[in-house]
Amino acid sequence: MSVIRQGTIAACVLLLGVATASASDIASFEVVDGTIPQPLTDVAGDPVAGKQAVVDRKLGNCLACHTAADLANEPFHGEVGPPLDGVADRWDEATLRMIVVNPKMVYDGTIMPAFHRVEGLNLVMDKFAGKPILTAQQVEDVVAYLKTLSE
Ligand code: HEC
């Protein structure tokens, strides 16, 4: 009897631990009309760090699909997505944040990955399971960088 109880408690503690670990990696945010008006963190995004995350193949790897004049010196440009030149004119900050966090909310059925979301994802490599590709602060940095891309 007590053996079973201990086992059950251990299992519960384990489950709780797993749930807490993945939930804490994802910032809580509110979606308003398909946008995220509030920043995910209290620290203002840094456009220089954002550009690094956009270029870094292990982070944003945005260049796999996008080009931009500002990124012309970087290798590996894909053309699956539209050039990022002028995105700051096309979208406000709240929508840019939504596109980076989960572009499916803006483009139904897009192949662009959700960079700050873990539930409901398939095709995620084991080492990324339960972890967003970009941290909340990296999302803010990338959004700050995208805001510099006006024409
Ligand atoms: C696998 C390819 C892929 C990757 C990787 C990718 N995107 Fe995209 N992105 C797209 C596609 C495709 C679209 C156009 C939406 C559509 O029609 O599906 C898009 C659209 C966008 C838009 C809106 C563009 C516009 O002209 O209005 C922004 C902003 C954007 N992506 C930013 C990013 C950023 C920042 C990253 C990296 C953190 C990134 N994308 C990574 C494929 C990608």
XYZ file of N, CA and C and ligand atoms in Angstrom, residues 60-62 65-66 80-82 84 87 90-91 96 99 107 110-113 115 142, ligand 1:
106
model
N 17.601 32.085 -35.275
C 16.523 32.395 -36.210
C 16.691 31.673 -37.536
N 17.938 31.667 -38.025
C 18.192 31.119 -39.359
C 17.185 31.649 -40.368
N 16.833 32.900 -40.219
C 15.833 33.513 -41.092
C 16.339 33.549 -42.535
N 15.294 31.391 -45.575
C 14.097 31.677 -46.384
C 13.981 33.132 -46.817
N 14.704 34.047 -46.173
C 14.518 35.480 -46.449
C 15.824 36.160 -46.882
N 12.339 31.462 -50.276
C 11.026 30.879 -50.014
C 10.087 31.944 -49.432
N 10.643 32.802 -48.571
C 9.863 33.884 -47.975
C 10.144 35.191 -48.703
N 9.299 36.199 -48.506
C 9.513 37.498 -49.165
C 10.735 38.207 -48.581
N 12.847 40.849 -46.587
C 12.390 41.541 -45.374
C 12.507 43.060 -45.474
N 9.651 45.639 -44.081
C 8.627 45.019 -43.214
C 8.130 45.988 -42.145
N 5.262 47.701 -43.548
C 4.085 46.869 -43.842
C 3.345 46.432 -42.592
N 4.064 46.258 -41.472
C 3.447 45.707 -40.265
C 3.791 46.567 -39.066
N 4.372 42.251 -36.068
C 5.705 41.663 -36.244
C 5.989 40.668 -35.118
N 4.125 37.529 -35.821
C 4.721 36.766 -36.924
C 5.921 35.964 -36.416
N -0.469 34.142 -41.177
C -0.520 33.470 -42.481
C -0.990 32.042 -42.264
N 1.260 28.736 -43.316
C 2.600 29.109 -43.778
C 3.634 28.051 -43.372
N 4.721 27.970 -44.144
C 5.790 27.054 -43.771
C 6.770 27.727 -42.811
N 6.629 29.035 -42.578
C 7.531 29.695 -41.623
C 7.301 29.106 -40.228
N 8.385 28.720 -39.536
C 8.209 28.092 -38.221
C 7.749 29.083 -37.153
N 8.521 30.599 -33.757
C 9.804 30.686 -33.059
C 9.673 30.751 -31.542
N 14.668 40.432 -32.037
C 14.390 40.261 -33.468
C 13.332 41.280 -33.923
C 11.161 27.972 -43.618
C 11.176 29.297 -44.182
C 11.132 30.505 -43.277
C 11.944 30.803 -42.200
C 13.070 29.967 -41.614
C 11.548 32.122 -41.764
N 10.514 32.592 -42.517
Fe 9.606 34.396 -42.343
N 8.323 33.934 -43.823
C 8.369 32.784 -44.597
C 7.303 32.827 -45.590
C 7.018 31.744 -46.640
C 6.627 34.055 -45.396
C 5.426 34.617 -46.161
C 4.175 34.162 -45.474
C 3.490 33.120 -46.284
O 2.907 33.473 -47.294
O 3.573 31.946 -45.889
C 7.300 34.726 -44.292
C 6.944 35.996 -43.823
C 7.663 36.724 -42.917
C 7.409 38.107 -42.551
C 6.390 39.029 -43.190
C 7.066 39.530 -44.448
C 6.372 40.596 -45.246
O 6.935 40.990 -46.266
O 5.307 41.057 -44.909
C 8.335 38.450 -41.617
C 8.499 39.789 -40.908
C 9.168 37.283 -41.383
N 8.736 36.252 -42.190
C 10.221 37.253 -40.501
C 11.012 36.128 -40.281
C 12.066 36.110 -39.285
C 12.470 37.281 -38.409
C 12.592 34.846 -39.320
C 13.668 34.279 -38.429
C 13.473 34.462 -37.008
C 11.875 34.102 -40.356
N 10.931 34.917 -40.905
C 12.156 32.790 -40.708
C 9.261 31.738 -44.456
C 10.228 31.636 -43.467
